[in-house]
Short mmCIF file of C-alpha atoms and ligand atoms in Angstrom, two decimals:
data_model
loop_
_atom_site.label_atom_id
_atom_site.label_comp_id
_atom_site.label_asym_id
_atom_site.label_seq_id
_atom_site.Cartn_x
_atom_site.Cartn_y
_atom_site.Cartn_z
CA MET A 13 46.91 62.31 136.12
CA ALA A 14 45.73 65.04 133.76
CA LEU A 15 46.94 67.71 136.20
CA ARG A 16 50.34 66.04 136.52
CA ASP A 17 50.64 65.89 132.73
CA LEU A 18 49.72 69.54 132.45
CA SER A 19 52.29 70.69 135.00
CA ARG A 20 54.97 68.54 133.38
CA ARG A 21 54.14 70.05 130.02
CA ARG A 22 54.33 73.53 131.51
CA ARG A 23 57.72 72.71 133.02
CA ASP A 24 59.01 71.37 129.71
CA GLU A 25 57.74 74.41 127.89
CA ALA A 26 59.39 76.72 130.39
CA ARG A 27 62.64 74.80 130.00
CA ILE A 28 62.48 75.04 126.23
CA ARG A 29 61.69 78.75 126.42
CA HIS A 30 64.65 79.25 128.74
CA LEU A 31 66.94 77.35 126.37
CA ALA A 32 65.77 79.46 123.45
CA LEU A 33 66.79 82.62 125.25
CA HIS A 34 69.94 81.57 127.09
CA ASP A 35 73.38 80.33 126.31
CA ALA A 36 73.61 76.66 127.28
CA LEU A 37 77.16 76.91 128.65
CA THR A 38 77.03 80.00 130.86
CA ASP A 39 73.26 80.31 131.20
CA LEU A 40 73.59 83.99 130.31
CA PRO A 41 71.00 85.61 128.01
CA ASN A 42 71.75 84.88 124.36
CA ARG A 43 71.53 87.20 121.37
CA THR A 44 67.73 86.91 121.11
CA LEU A 45 67.12 87.87 124.72
CA LEU A 46 69.74 90.60 124.44
CA GLU A 47 67.86 92.18 121.54
CA GLU A 48 64.66 92.05 123.56
CA ARG A 49 66.20 93.59 126.66
CA LEU A 50 68.07 96.24 124.71
CA GLY A 51 64.87 97.19 122.88
CA LEU A 52 63.02 97.52 126.19
CA ALA A 53 65.82 99.51 127.77
CA LEU A 54 65.86 101.96 124.87
CA GLU A 55 62.05 102.36 124.94
CA ASN A 56 62.20 103.03 128.66
CA ALA A 57 65.00 105.51 128.31
CA ALA A 58 63.18 107.33 125.51
CA GLU A 59 60.07 107.67 127.69
CA ASN A 60 61.91 108.82 130.78
CA GLY A 61 64.63 110.85 129.11
CA THR A 62 67.36 108.70 130.68
CA SER A 63 70.32 107.07 128.99
CA VAL A 64 71.58 103.54 128.35
CA ALA A 65 75.13 102.30 127.96
CA LEU A 66 75.91 99.41 125.64
CA ALA A 67 79.26 97.69 126.16
CA TYR A 68 80.87 95.13 123.86
CA LEU A 69 83.37 92.99 125.72
CA ASP A 70 85.76 90.50 124.12
CA LEU A 71 88.08 88.25 126.07
CA ASP A 72 91.72 88.68 125.10
CA ARG A 73 93.92 85.65 124.45
CA PHE A 74 91.02 83.21 124.76
CA LYS A 75 91.65 81.31 121.54
CA PRO A 76 95.04 79.96 122.66
CA VAL A 77 93.34 78.57 125.78
CA ASN A 78 91.06 76.45 123.58
CA ASP A 79 93.90 75.55 121.23
CA PHE A 80 96.45 74.58 123.86
CA HIS A 81 94.37 73.31 126.77
CA GLY A 82 91.34 71.95 124.96
CA HIS A 83 87.68 72.91 124.85
CA ALA A 84 86.94 71.58 128.32
CA ALA A 85 89.35 74.11 129.80
CA GLY A 86 87.99 76.84 127.51
CA ASP A 87 84.42 76.09 128.62
CA ALA A 88 85.35 76.06 132.29
CA LEU A 89 87.07 79.40 131.83
CA LEU A 90 84.02 80.95 130.14
CA VAL A 91 81.76 79.85 132.98
CA GLN A 92 84.07 81.41 135.55
CA ALA A 93 84.46 84.57 133.50
CA ALA A 94 80.68 84.95 133.30
CA LYS A 95 80.39 84.58 137.09
CA ARG A 96 83.07 87.19 137.70
CA MET A 97 81.34 89.64 135.40
CA LEU A 98 77.92 89.10 136.98
CA ALA A 99 79.45 89.82 140.37
CA GLU A 100 80.42 93.29 139.14
CA LEU A 101 76.99 94.15 137.68
CA ARG A 102 73.64 95.21 139.12
CA PRO A 103 70.55 92.99 138.84
CA THR A 104 69.02 95.47 136.38
CA ASP A 105 71.96 95.14 133.99
CA THR A 106 71.96 92.51 131.24
CA LEU A 107 75.05 90.46 130.53
CA ALA A 108 74.68 88.39 127.34
CA ARG A 109 77.01 85.99 125.54
CA ILE A 110 76.75 86.43 121.79
CA GLY A 111 79.72 84.42 120.52
CA GLY A 112 82.64 82.25 121.64
CA ASP A 113 84.39 84.88 123.73
CA GLU A 114 82.10 87.82 122.98
CA PHE A 115 79.85 89.38 125.58
CA VAL A 116 77.50 92.34 125.55
CA ILE A 117 76.37 94.34 128.55
CA VAL A 118 73.35 96.63 128.69
CA LEU A 119 73.59 99.10 131.54
CA ALA A 120 70.03 100.41 131.76
CA HIS A 121 69.03 103.53 133.76
CA THR A 122 72.50 104.70 133.30
CA ARG A 123 74.28 106.75 135.76
CA THR A 124 77.02 109.19 134.92
CA LEU A 125 79.69 108.58 132.32
CA ALA A 126 82.21 108.16 135.13
CA GLN A 127 80.11 105.42 136.68
CA VAL A 128 79.83 103.56 133.37
CA ALA A 129 83.59 103.83 132.92
CA GLU A 130 84.14 102.62 136.44
CA THR A 131 81.92 99.55 135.92
CA ALA A 132 83.75 98.71 132.68
CA GLU A 133 87.14 99.12 134.34
CA ARG A 134 86.02 96.80 137.12
CA LEU A 135 85.05 94.16 134.52
CA VAL A 136 88.43 94.43 132.84
CA ALA A 137 90.21 94.18 136.19
CA ALA A 138 88.10 91.17 137.24
CA LEU A 139 88.91 89.32 134.02
CA GLY A 140 92.57 90.27 134.27
CA ARG A 141 93.04 88.28 137.48
CA PRO A 142 94.36 84.74 136.90
CA PHE A 143 91.83 81.93 136.56
CA GLN A 144 92.25 78.60 138.30
CA ILE A 145 90.72 75.77 136.28
CA GLU A 146 90.18 72.54 138.19
CA GLY A 147 89.61 69.32 136.29
CA GLN A 148 89.36 65.70 137.33
CA ILE A 149 92.33 64.54 139.35
CA GLY A 150 94.86 63.23 136.85
CA GLY A 151 92.72 64.62 134.03
CA PRO A 152 93.96 66.82 131.27
CA ILE A 153 93.06 70.12 132.92
CA GLU A 154 93.99 69.49 136.49
CA GLY A 155 94.95 72.64 138.38
CA LEU A 156 95.52 74.96 135.43
CA ARG A 157 96.32 78.61 136.03
CA ILE A 158 95.30 80.74 133.07
CA GLU A 159 95.63 84.46 132.45
CA ILE A 160 93.49 86.21 129.90
CA GLY A 161 92.17 89.76 129.79
CA ALA A 162 89.36 91.77 128.29
CA SER A 163 88.73 94.67 125.91
CA VAL A 164 85.63 96.83 126.15
CA GLY A 165 84.03 99.27 123.71
CA ILE A 166 81.13 101.40 124.93
CA ALA A 167 78.43 103.43 123.19
CA LEU A 168 75.77 105.58 124.86
CA TYR A 169 72.14 106.08 124.05
CA PRO A 170 71.07 108.58 122.82
CA SER A 171 74.32 110.47 122.07
CA ASP A 172 76.13 107.75 120.05
CA GLY A 173 73.09 106.18 118.42
CA SER A 174 69.33 106.52 118.62
CA THR A 175 68.50 102.96 117.54
CA ALA A 176 69.66 99.57 118.71
CA GLU A 177 71.40 99.05 115.38
CA SER A 178 73.37 102.29 115.38
CA LEU A 179 74.26 101.85 119.04
CA LYS A 180 75.61 98.34 118.43
CA ARG A 181 77.65 99.56 115.51
CA ALA A 182 79.13 102.34 117.62
CA ALA A 183 80.03 99.99 120.50
CA ASP A 184 81.60 97.58 118.02
CA THR A 185 83.63 100.40 116.48
CA ALA A 186 84.93 101.43 119.91
CA LEU A 187 85.85 97.80 120.65
CA TYR A 188 87.64 97.51 117.32
CA ARG A 189 89.69 100.54 118.30
CA VAL A 190 90.66 99.06 121.69
CA LYS A 191 91.87 95.89 119.99
CA ASP A 192 93.78 97.90 117.45
CA GLU A 193 95.51 99.80 120.22
CA GLY A 194 96.66 96.66 121.99
CA ARG A 195 93.64 95.37 123.97
CA GLY A 196 93.09 95.15 127.71
CA ALA A 197 91.37 98.53 127.95
CA VAL A 198 88.06 100.41 127.84
CA ARG A 199 87.15 102.94 125.14
CA PHE A 200 84.07 105.04 124.62
CA PHE A 201 82.86 105.57 121.09
CA GLU A 202 83.89 108.85 119.43
CA ALA A 203 82.54 110.11 116.12
CA ALA A 204 86.09 110.37 114.75
CA MET A 205 86.51 106.62 115.19
CA ASP A 206 83.70 105.99 112.79
CA GLU A 207 85.26 108.18 110.11
CA GLN A 208 88.65 106.54 110.58
CA LEU A 209 87.13 103.08 110.44
CA GLN A 210 85.23 103.91 107.28
CA ALA A 211 88.32 105.38 105.64
CA ARG A 212 90.18 102.24 106.54
CA ARG A 213 87.49 99.94 105.17
CA ARG A 214 87.50 101.97 101.97
CA ILE A 215 91.27 101.58 101.56
CA GLU A 216 90.96 97.87 102.33
CA HIS A 217 88.32 97.51 99.67
CA GLU A 218 90.21 99.52 97.08
CA LEU A 219 93.45 97.69 97.77
CA SER A 220 91.84 94.35 97.03
CA GLY A 221 91.50 95.31 93.35
CA ALA A 222 94.73 97.31 93.06
CA ILE A 223 96.82 94.50 91.51
CA ALA A 224 94.20 93.70 88.89
CA ARG A 225 93.86 97.37 87.97
CA GLY A 226 97.64 97.69 87.62
CA GLU A 227 97.90 100.33 90.35
CA LEU A 228 100.82 98.77 92.20
CA ALA A 229 104.35 99.53 91.08
CA LEU A 230 107.87 99.08 92.34
CA ASP A 231 110.43 101.81 92.79
CA TYR A 232 114.05 100.76 93.10
CA GLN A 233 116.73 102.32 95.26
CA PRO A 234 120.41 101.51 94.81
CA ILE A 235 122.48 100.06 97.62
CA VAL A 236 126.11 100.94 97.01
CA ASN A 237 129.44 99.56 98.10
CA GLY A 238 130.50 101.37 101.29
CA GLN A 239 134.03 102.05 100.08
CA THR A 240 133.75 102.58 96.32
CA GLY A 241 130.19 103.75 95.66
CA GLU A 242 129.61 101.03 93.04
CA ILE A 243 126.01 99.88 92.84
CA GLU A 244 125.63 96.32 94.18
CA THR A 245 121.93 95.88 94.81
CA PHE A 246 118.60 97.58 94.18
CA GLU A 247 115.93 97.43 96.84
CA ALA A 248 112.41 97.08 95.46
CA LEU A 249 109.99 99.39 97.30
CA ILE A 250 106.29 99.13 96.65
CA ARG A 251 104.09 102.10 95.68
CA TRP A 252 100.36 102.27 95.17
CA HIS A 253 99.37 104.71 92.45
CA HIS A 254 95.86 105.47 93.61
CA PRO A 255 93.59 107.15 91.04
CA GLU A 256 92.49 109.85 93.53
CA ARG A 257 94.96 109.81 96.38
CA GLY A 258 98.04 109.76 94.15
CA CYS A 259 101.14 107.89 95.29
CA VAL A 260 100.45 105.97 98.51
CA PHE A 261 103.56 104.83 100.42
CA PRO A 262 103.90 101.37 101.93
CA ALA A 263 103.61 102.60 105.52
CA ASP A 264 100.01 103.55 104.71
CA PHE A 265 98.84 100.25 103.28
CA ILE A 266 101.23 97.39 104.01
CA PRO A 267 100.17 97.16 107.69
CA LEU A 268 96.54 97.09 106.52
CA ALA A 269 97.35 94.41 103.96
CA GLU A 270 98.95 92.42 106.79
CA GLN A 271 95.83 92.64 108.91
CA THR A 272 93.46 91.66 106.14
CA ASP A 273 95.39 88.77 104.61
CA GLN A 274 95.94 90.65 101.36
CA ILE A 275 99.67 90.60 102.04
CA GLY A 276 100.04 87.13 100.53
CA ARG A 277 98.89 88.23 97.09
CA ILE A 278 100.67 91.57 97.24
CA GLY A 279 103.90 89.99 98.44
CA ALA A 280 103.76 87.39 95.67
CA TRP A 281 103.22 90.15 93.11
CA VAL A 282 106.23 92.11 94.45
CA LEU A 283 108.50 89.07 94.34
CA ASP A 284 107.41 88.13 90.85
CA THR A 285 107.71 91.67 89.48
CA ALA A 286 111.11 92.31 91.09
CA CYS A 287 112.60 89.02 89.85
CA ALA A 288 111.27 89.60 86.34
CA ALA A 289 112.84 93.07 86.36
CA ALA A 290 116.21 91.92 87.71
CA VAL A 291 116.69 89.30 84.98
CA ALA A 292 116.52 92.09 82.39
CA TRP A 293 118.97 94.46 84.10
CA PRO A 294 122.09 95.38 82.14
CA HIS A 295 124.33 94.38 85.05
CA PRO A 296 124.14 91.43 87.43
CA TRP A 297 122.97 93.69 90.23
CA ARG A 298 121.14 91.94 93.02
CA VAL A 299 117.54 92.72 93.86
CA SER A 300 116.36 93.11 97.46
CA VAL A 301 112.75 92.31 98.23
CA ASN A 302 111.01 93.09 101.53
CA VAL A 303 109.02 90.24 103.00
CA SER A 304 106.49 90.96 105.70
CA PRO A 305 106.26 88.59 108.68
CA LYS A 306 102.81 87.30 107.82
CA GLN A 307 103.82 86.59 104.23
CA PHE A 308 106.91 84.79 105.50
CA ARG A 309 104.82 82.63 107.83
CA GLN A 310 102.51 81.40 105.08
CA PRO A 311 102.98 77.68 104.44
CA GLY A 312 104.99 77.00 101.30
CA PHE A 313 106.69 80.40 101.27
CA ALA A 314 110.17 78.97 100.49
CA ALA A 315 108.78 76.72 97.75
CA GLY A 316 107.01 79.74 96.26
CA VAL A 317 110.30 81.65 96.13
CA ALA A 318 111.98 78.72 94.39
CA ALA A 319 109.16 78.59 91.84
CA VAL A 320 109.45 82.32 91.03
CA LEU A 321 113.21 82.09 90.58
CA GLY A 322 112.78 79.10 88.29
CA ARG A 323 110.07 80.75 86.26
CA HIS A 324 112.18 83.82 85.53
CA GLY A 325 115.50 82.05 85.36
CA LEU A 326 117.00 84.34 88.00
CA SER A 327 119.99 82.89 89.80
CA PRO A 328 119.09 82.51 93.51
CA GLY A 329 122.28 84.34 94.53
CA ARG A 330 120.90 87.50 92.95
CA LEU A 331 117.88 87.64 95.22
CA VAL A 332 118.12 89.16 98.70
CA LEU A 333 115.11 88.75 100.98
CA GLU A 334 114.81 91.43 103.65
CA ILE A 335 112.97 90.27 106.72
CA THR A 336 112.43 91.85 110.11
CA GLU A 337 112.56 90.43 113.59
CA GLY A 338 108.78 90.21 113.44
CA VAL A 339 109.09 86.82 111.74
CA PHE A 340 110.47 85.29 114.93
CA ILE A 341 107.76 86.52 117.25
CA HIS A 342 105.10 83.83 116.99
CA ASP A 343 107.08 80.75 116.23
CA ALA A 344 110.84 81.09 116.13
CA ALA A 345 111.41 77.38 115.42
CA THR A 346 109.35 77.41 112.22
CA ALA A 347 110.93 80.71 111.17
CA LEU A 348 114.36 79.11 111.47
CA GLU A 349 113.19 76.19 109.31
CA VAL A 350 111.97 78.51 106.57
CA LEU A 351 115.19 80.52 106.72
CA THR A 352 117.21 77.33 106.39
CA ALA A 353 115.15 76.26 103.36
CA LEU A 354 115.74 79.66 101.72
CA ARG A 355 119.43 79.51 102.47
CA THR A 356 119.63 76.03 100.96
CA LEU A 357 118.07 77.47 97.81
CA GLY A 358 120.96 79.91 97.65
CA VAL A 359 118.92 83.05 98.34
CA ARG A 360 120.57 85.75 100.44
CA LEU A 361 119.01 86.92 103.67
CA ALA A 362 119.12 90.33 105.27
CA LEU A 363 117.80 91.35 108.68
CA ASP A 364 116.11 94.71 108.05
CA ASP A 365 115.54 97.61 110.46
CA PHE A 366 118.19 96.22 112.78
CA GLY A 367 118.27 97.78 116.22
CA THR A 368 114.60 98.74 116.37
CA GLY A 369 113.31 95.43 117.71
CA TYR A 370 114.31 93.45 120.73
CA SER A 371 116.57 90.47 121.42
CA SER A 372 118.09 90.98 117.99
CA LEU A 373 121.30 89.45 119.25
CA SER A 374 119.86 86.07 120.04
CA TYR A 375 118.49 85.74 116.50
CA LEU A 376 121.81 86.70 115.00
CA GLN A 377 123.47 83.98 117.01
CA ARG A 378 120.90 81.34 116.18
CA PHE A 379 120.73 82.00 112.50
CA GLN A 380 123.28 82.97 109.90
CA PHE A 381 122.08 85.98 107.95
CA ASP A 382 124.13 87.41 105.11
CA LYS A 383 123.71 90.96 106.23
CA ILE A 384 122.10 93.27 108.70
CA LYS A 385 120.62 96.60 107.73
CA VAL A 386 121.10 99.20 110.43
CA ASP A 387 117.88 101.15 110.80
CA ARG A 388 117.92 104.66 109.44
CA SER A 389 116.93 106.18 112.77
CA PHE A 390 120.51 105.63 113.98
CA VAL A 391 122.02 107.25 110.89
CA ARG A 392 119.71 110.24 111.29
CA ARG A 393 120.95 110.78 114.82
CA LEU A 394 124.62 110.59 113.86
CA GLY A 395 126.24 113.94 114.54
CA GLN A 396 123.37 114.91 116.86
CA HIS A 397 123.71 112.33 119.58
CA ALA A 398 127.02 110.82 120.58
CA ASP A 399 125.34 107.52 121.47
CA ALA A 400 124.21 107.00 117.85
CA LEU A 401 127.83 106.77 116.71
CA THR A 402 128.61 104.34 119.53
CA ILE A 403 125.65 102.17 118.58
CA VAL A 404 126.42 102.06 114.86
CA ARG A 405 130.05 101.27 115.65
CA ALA A 406 129.02 98.46 118.02
CA ILE A 407 126.57 96.98 115.51
CA THR A 408 129.16 97.10 112.75
CA HIS A 409 131.78 95.36 114.89
CA LEU A 410 129.29 92.79 116.04
CA GLY A 411 128.14 92.09 112.48
CA HIS A 412 131.68 91.72 111.23
CA ASN A 413 132.60 89.43 114.10
CA LEU A 414 129.68 87.20 113.16
CA GLY A 415 130.79 87.23 109.53
CA LEU A 416 127.93 89.45 108.32
CA LYS A 417 127.93 92.38 105.95
CA VAL A 418 126.60 95.59 107.42
CA THR A 419 124.37 97.92 105.38
CA VAL A 420 123.35 101.33 106.66
CA GLU A 421 120.10 102.93 105.51
CA GLY A 422 119.10 106.56 105.29
CA VAL A 423 122.44 108.14 104.38
CA GLU A 424 121.54 111.69 103.40
CA THR A 425 124.65 113.79 103.85
CA GLN A 426 128.30 113.73 102.87
CA GLU A 427 129.16 114.03 106.60
CA GLN A 428 127.23 110.86 107.43
CA LEU A 429 128.94 109.12 104.53
CA ALA A 430 132.37 110.11 105.86
CA VAL A 431 131.64 108.81 109.36
CA LEU A 432 130.08 105.56 108.14
CA ARG A 433 132.90 104.92 105.74
CA GLU A 434 135.34 105.40 108.58
CA LEU A 435 133.41 102.80 110.59
CA GLY A 436 133.83 100.31 107.76
CA CYS A 437 130.17 99.82 106.83
CA ASP A 438 130.01 97.49 103.83
CA GLN A 439 127.04 98.95 102.00
CA MET A 440 125.07 102.16 102.09
CA GLN A 441 121.66 103.26 100.95
CA GLY A 442 120.10 106.69 101.10
CA TYR A 443 118.95 109.85 99.39
CA LEU A 444 122.56 111.03 99.09
CA PHE A 445 123.10 108.33 96.47
CA ALA A 446 119.63 108.12 94.97
CA ARG A 447 115.99 108.26 95.92
CA PRO A 448 113.79 105.31 95.10
CA ALA A 449 112.59 105.63 91.48
CA PRO A 450 111.05 103.50 88.75
CA MET A 451 113.72 101.34 87.11
CA THR A 452 113.18 102.95 83.71
CA ASN A 453 114.53 106.23 85.07
CA LEU A 454 117.47 104.50 86.69
CA SER A 455 118.62 102.66 83.61
CA GLU A 456 118.35 105.77 81.45
CA THR A 457 120.67 107.71 83.72
CA GLY A 458 122.60 104.56 84.65
CA PRO A 459 126.19 105.18 83.60
CA SER A 460 126.40 108.86 84.50
CA ASP A 461 124.69 108.12 87.74
CA ARG A 462 127.41 105.61 88.51
CA ALA A 463 130.04 108.23 87.82
CA ARG A 464 128.27 110.60 90.19
CA LEU A 465 128.18 107.91 92.87
CA ARG A 466 131.89 107.26 92.51
CA ALA A 467 132.54 111.00 92.79
CA LEU A 468 130.80 111.02 96.19
CA PHE A 469 133.41 108.53 97.37
CA SER A 470 136.37 110.35 95.83
CA ASP A 471 139.30 111.62 97.85
CA GLU A 472 138.31 115.23 97.17
CA ALA A 473 134.84 114.64 98.55
CA ALA A 474 136.31 113.03 101.65
CA ARG A 475 138.79 115.91 102.09
CA ALA A 476 136.05 118.52 101.62
CA CYS A 477 134.12 116.85 104.34
CA ALA A 478 137.03 116.63 106.75
P1 C2E B 528 112.70 99.54 104.51
O1 C2E B 528 112.76 98.17 103.98
O2 C2E B 528 113.56 99.86 105.69
O3 C2E B 528 113.01 100.51 103.29
C1 C2E B 528 113.75 101.65 103.35
C2 C2E B 528 112.86 102.85 103.47
O4 C2E B 528 113.69 103.98 103.71
C3 C2E B 528 112.11 103.18 102.17
O5 C2E B 528 110.87 103.78 102.53
C4 C2E B 528 113.02 104.22 101.54
O6 C2E B 528 112.34 105.07 100.64
C5 C2E B 528 113.47 104.98 102.76
N1 C2E B 528 114.73 105.68 102.55
C6 C2E B 528 115.78 105.30 101.81
N2 C2E B 528 116.79 106.18 101.88
C7 C2E B 528 116.38 107.16 102.71
C8 C2E B 528 116.98 108.38 103.20
O7 C2E B 528 118.10 108.73 102.88
N3 C2E B 528 116.25 109.12 104.05
C9 C2E B 528 115.00 108.77 104.44
N4 C2E B 528 114.35 109.56 105.29
N5 C2E B 528 114.40 107.63 104.00
C10 C2E B 528 115.08 106.85 103.15
P2 C2E B 528 109.53 103.35 101.87
O8 C2E B 528 109.71 103.08 100.43
O9 C2E B 528 108.49 104.33 102.28
O10 C2E B 528 109.24 101.96 102.56
C11 C2E B 528 108.99 101.88 103.92
C12 C2E B 528 108.93 100.47 104.41
O11 C2E B 528 107.84 99.77 103.81
C13 C2E B 528 110.16 99.66 104.01
O12 C2E B 528 111.19 99.93 104.93
C14 C2E B 528 109.63 98.26 104.12
O13 C2E B 528 109.66 97.82 105.44
C15 C2E B 528 108.19 98.42 103.69
N6 C2E B 528 108.04 97.97 102.30
C16 C2E B 528 108.37 98.61 101.16
N7 C2E B 528 108.09 97.85 100.08
C17 C2E B 528 107.59 96.70 100.55
C18 C2E B 528 107.13 95.49 99.94
O14 C2E B 528 107.16 95.30 98.73
N8 C2E B 528 106.67 94.50 100.77
C19 C2E B 528 106.66 94.66 102.11
N9 C2E B 528 106.21 93.66 102.86
N10 C2E B 528 107.09 95.77 102.73
C20 C2E B 528 107.56 96.78 101.96
MG1 MG B 529 113.97 96.90 103.39
MG1 MG B 530 114.95 99.16 106.83
#
């Protein structure tokens, strides 16, 4: 009896020990066991002068599986994924699961760099093949075919890090880079990645306090009538006046703000500042405000716009929101709802950077914009490539047939102006008319500036060009 009790206790203890070191779902080593194995592998390598490869692997597109097919399907997928990975590894390698869809692989006694790369590529290929998830007959996950993928970042001991901590950080940095570049690939850590990542984190951190410190400002660029040169609208363009870096342009921080959820606050600040400015303008010029896709997708965006207009007493017809095709990518139906709400408010809507995205036409047919803005890359190529003229002409005709105004961006020369005028473009914007500048400068030079703009559209100017 005593012996039976003892062996049962031993079995229970072993089970508990196993549970403490393994992931209950996949039975792979967990974070604790991973640390232990990694530590041992590094000690071994240090003694024998060999190397170790540490790979961070994240499944791509796993979250939607859980969201759309339920956790049972997600769990079944993880179990299969773990099996596929194990099949590609050697018994001396450690495959651990450290989070929902996050795995870590320790390749001890590492072979050549090429062999490590080859193993990682095999893992990515294995996880890229479709998964077949079988559930109960008639159940919710019966016969599902799911496609995911994987991203892998790799760091090597001792070259990329001499401790477990530094090695993990390096592998994580490499993984971050893969995801940034579009996932589904393998990257080895490079020292430059670390510098770039740190620079990026620094900007992220600094940007979070930029509004409070009053470092953000708006420049305004006139958009003029395509036949007369009269100013009709000013586009608000954000600038970050950084205490050390100087003027930072939106291309260098708006994408970052989008990735880190700071875009909501920044976008709200832009809208508020631009509307407050427009109310005080000496003429009823419109104000154009750029809205980034993520900002547009935030719940309550249309209501927020209404509130800002109300607060400043700006008539909705004087606000133009410039959006890009990006807003349609994730959820076109919701995007159309928000657009309809904005239109009901009386706000004008412009489709920015037209021609650079895809399936632009279908969106134009499904939703009534007020205008399209032809991307400046086409204007730049006018006079250099015959196809650019054909494209701008086609877009202009199409826009007019759909009852839209057509604005062209990036007009820099009198020759471009002549061609675009001939095509019947409704509005133009570009350095030829004015560069973006703080509004104070614009209103000081206002009237004479308007005379200069009209002169650009005069008959003499047109003749000189011809
Ligand atoms: P966009 O909306 O297409 O704005 C026009 C860009 O073209 C501006 O660049 C403007 O300075 C530039 N531009 C205007 N005329 C000419 C020209 O004749 N030649 C050339 N080469 N460029 C010209 P900027 O100010 O650097 O802004 C870049 C982009 O950043 C904008 O493109 C817009 O997508 C985004 N952006 C700017 N402000 C904001 C903002 O407040 N919120 C959001 N979400 N995005 C913004
Ligand atoms: Mg714009
Ligand atoms: Mg544009």
